[in-house]
PDB file of C-alpha atoms in Angstrom:
ATOM      1  CA  MET A   1      55.610  66.003 -15.942  1.00  0.00           C
ATOM      2  CA  PHE A   2      58.683  67.443 -16.407  1.00  0.00           C
ATOM      3  CA  VAL A   3      59.797  70.279 -14.356  1.00  0.00           C
ATOM      4  CA  ALA A   4      59.218  73.376 -15.948  1.00  0.00           C
ATOM      5  CA  GLU A   5      55.744  72.530 -17.204  1.00  0.00           C
ATOM      6  CA  VAL A   6      53.853  73.528 -13.758  1.00  0.00           C
ATOM      7  CA  PHE A   7      56.052  77.185 -14.645  1.00  0.00           C
ATOM      8  CA  THR A   8      55.584  77.686 -17.995  1.00  0.00           C
ATOM      9  CA  GLY A   9      51.608  75.377 -18.709  1.00  0.00           C
ATOM     10  CA  GLN A  10      54.050  74.206 -22.054  1.00  0.00           C
ATOM     11  CA  PRO A  11      54.529  70.703 -21.922  1.00  0.00           C
ATOM     12  CA  GLY A  12      58.081  69.374 -21.992  1.00  0.00           C
ATOM     13  CA  CYS A  13      59.346  66.477 -24.235  1.00  0.00           C
ATOM     14  CA  SER A  14      62.283  64.278 -25.034  1.00  0.00           C
ATOM     15  CA  LEU A  15      64.644  64.028 -26.972  1.00  0.00           C
ATOM     16  CA  VAL A  16      66.377  59.847 -28.677  1.00  0.00           C
ATOM     17  CA  LEU A  17      69.879  59.959 -29.308  1.00  0.00           C
ATOM     18  CA  ARG A  18      68.697  58.947 -32.351  1.00  0.00           C
ATOM     19  CA  HIS A  19      67.364  62.694 -32.924  1.00  0.00           C
ATOM     20  CA  ARG A  20      70.742  63.828 -32.905  1.00  0.00           C
ATOM     21  CA  SER A  21      71.002  65.081 -35.987  1.00  0.00           C
ATOM     22  CA  SER A  22      68.940  68.482 -35.140  1.00  0.00           C
ATOM     23  CA  PHE A  23      72.304  69.344 -32.034  1.00  0.00           C
ATOM     24  CA  GLU A  24      75.031  68.835 -35.876  1.00  0.00           C
ATOM     25  CA  GLY A  25      72.863  71.587 -37.596  1.00  0.00           C
ATOM     26  CA  LEU A  26      73.047  73.478 -34.889  1.00  0.00           C
ATOM     27  CA  VAL A  27      76.437  72.811 -34.015  1.00  0.00           C
ATOM     28  CA  GLN A  28      77.190  73.645 -38.314  1.00  0.00           C
ATOM     29  CA  GLY A  29      75.402  76.661 -38.449  1.00  0.00           C
ATOM     30  CA  ASP A  30      72.330  74.682 -40.891  1.00  0.00           C
ATOM     31  CA  LEU A  31      69.903  76.715 -38.612  1.00  0.00           C
ATOM     32  CA  ASP A  32      71.364  79.671 -38.294  1.00  0.00           C
ATOM     33  CA  HIS A  33      68.854  81.064 -41.255  1.00  0.00           C
ATOM     34  CA  LEU A  34      65.809  81.381 -38.121  1.00  0.00           C
ATOM     35  CA  PRO A  35      65.627  84.067 -35.818  1.00  0.00           C
ATOM     36  CA  GLU A  36      66.125  83.121 -31.386  1.00  0.00           C
ATOM     37  CA  GLN A  37      62.786  82.841 -30.841  1.00  0.00           C
ATOM     38  CA  ALA A  38      62.035  80.400 -32.538  1.00  0.00           C
ATOM     39  CA  PHE A  39      65.051  78.194 -30.353  1.00  0.00           C
ATOM     40  CA  TYR A  40      62.612  78.875 -26.969  1.00  0.00           C
ATOM     41  CA  MET A  41      60.670  76.636 -25.797  1.00  0.00           C
ATOM     42  CA  VAL A  42      61.212  73.686 -28.776  1.00  0.00           C
ATOM     43  CA  GLY A  43      62.701  70.132 -29.333  1.00  0.00           C
ATOM     44  CA  GLY A  44      64.264  68.929 -32.322  1.00  0.00           C
ATOM     45  CA  ALA A  45      65.134  70.747 -35.758  1.00  0.00           C
ATOM     46  CA  GLU A  46      61.448  70.479 -37.094  1.00  0.00           C
ATOM     47  CA  GLU A  47      60.187  71.927 -34.754  1.00  0.00           C
ATOM     48  CA  VAL A  48      62.744  74.420 -34.714  1.00  0.00           C
ATOM     49  CA  GLU A  49      61.005  74.770 -38.220  1.00  0.00           C
ATOM     50  CA  ARG A  50      57.851  74.761 -37.957  1.00  0.00           C
ATOM     51  CA  LYS A  51      57.828  77.774 -34.075  1.00  0.00           C
ATOM     52  CA  ALA A  52      59.937  79.683 -37.094  1.00  0.00           C
ATOM     53  CA  ALA A  53      57.492  79.425 -39.612  1.00  0.00           C
ATOM     54  CA  GLU A  54      54.619  80.552 -37.141  1.00  0.00           C
ATOM     55  CA  LEU A  55      56.416  83.864 -36.277  1.00  0.00           C
ATOM     56  CA  GLU A  56      57.031  84.855 -39.513  1.00  0.00           C
ATOM     57  CA  SER A  57      53.281  83.704 -40.699  1.00  0.00           C
ATOM     58  CA  ASN A  58      52.772  86.126 -37.179  1.00  0.00           C
ATOM     59  CA  ALA A  59      54.653  88.838 -38.954  1.00  0.00           C
TER      60      ALA A  59
END
């Protein structure tokens, strides 16, 4: 169990080092077109993009 799970009710996640391309993409601005809310409480870039699409469909 992750520490914050008790407070948020959301399960935590771990990212392995080989997924560092998500971080590199973030730093290089590859995700700048996505809304800030899409980055909240998610893991890698794939989850950010999935959440952004979900937010857009709910708008």
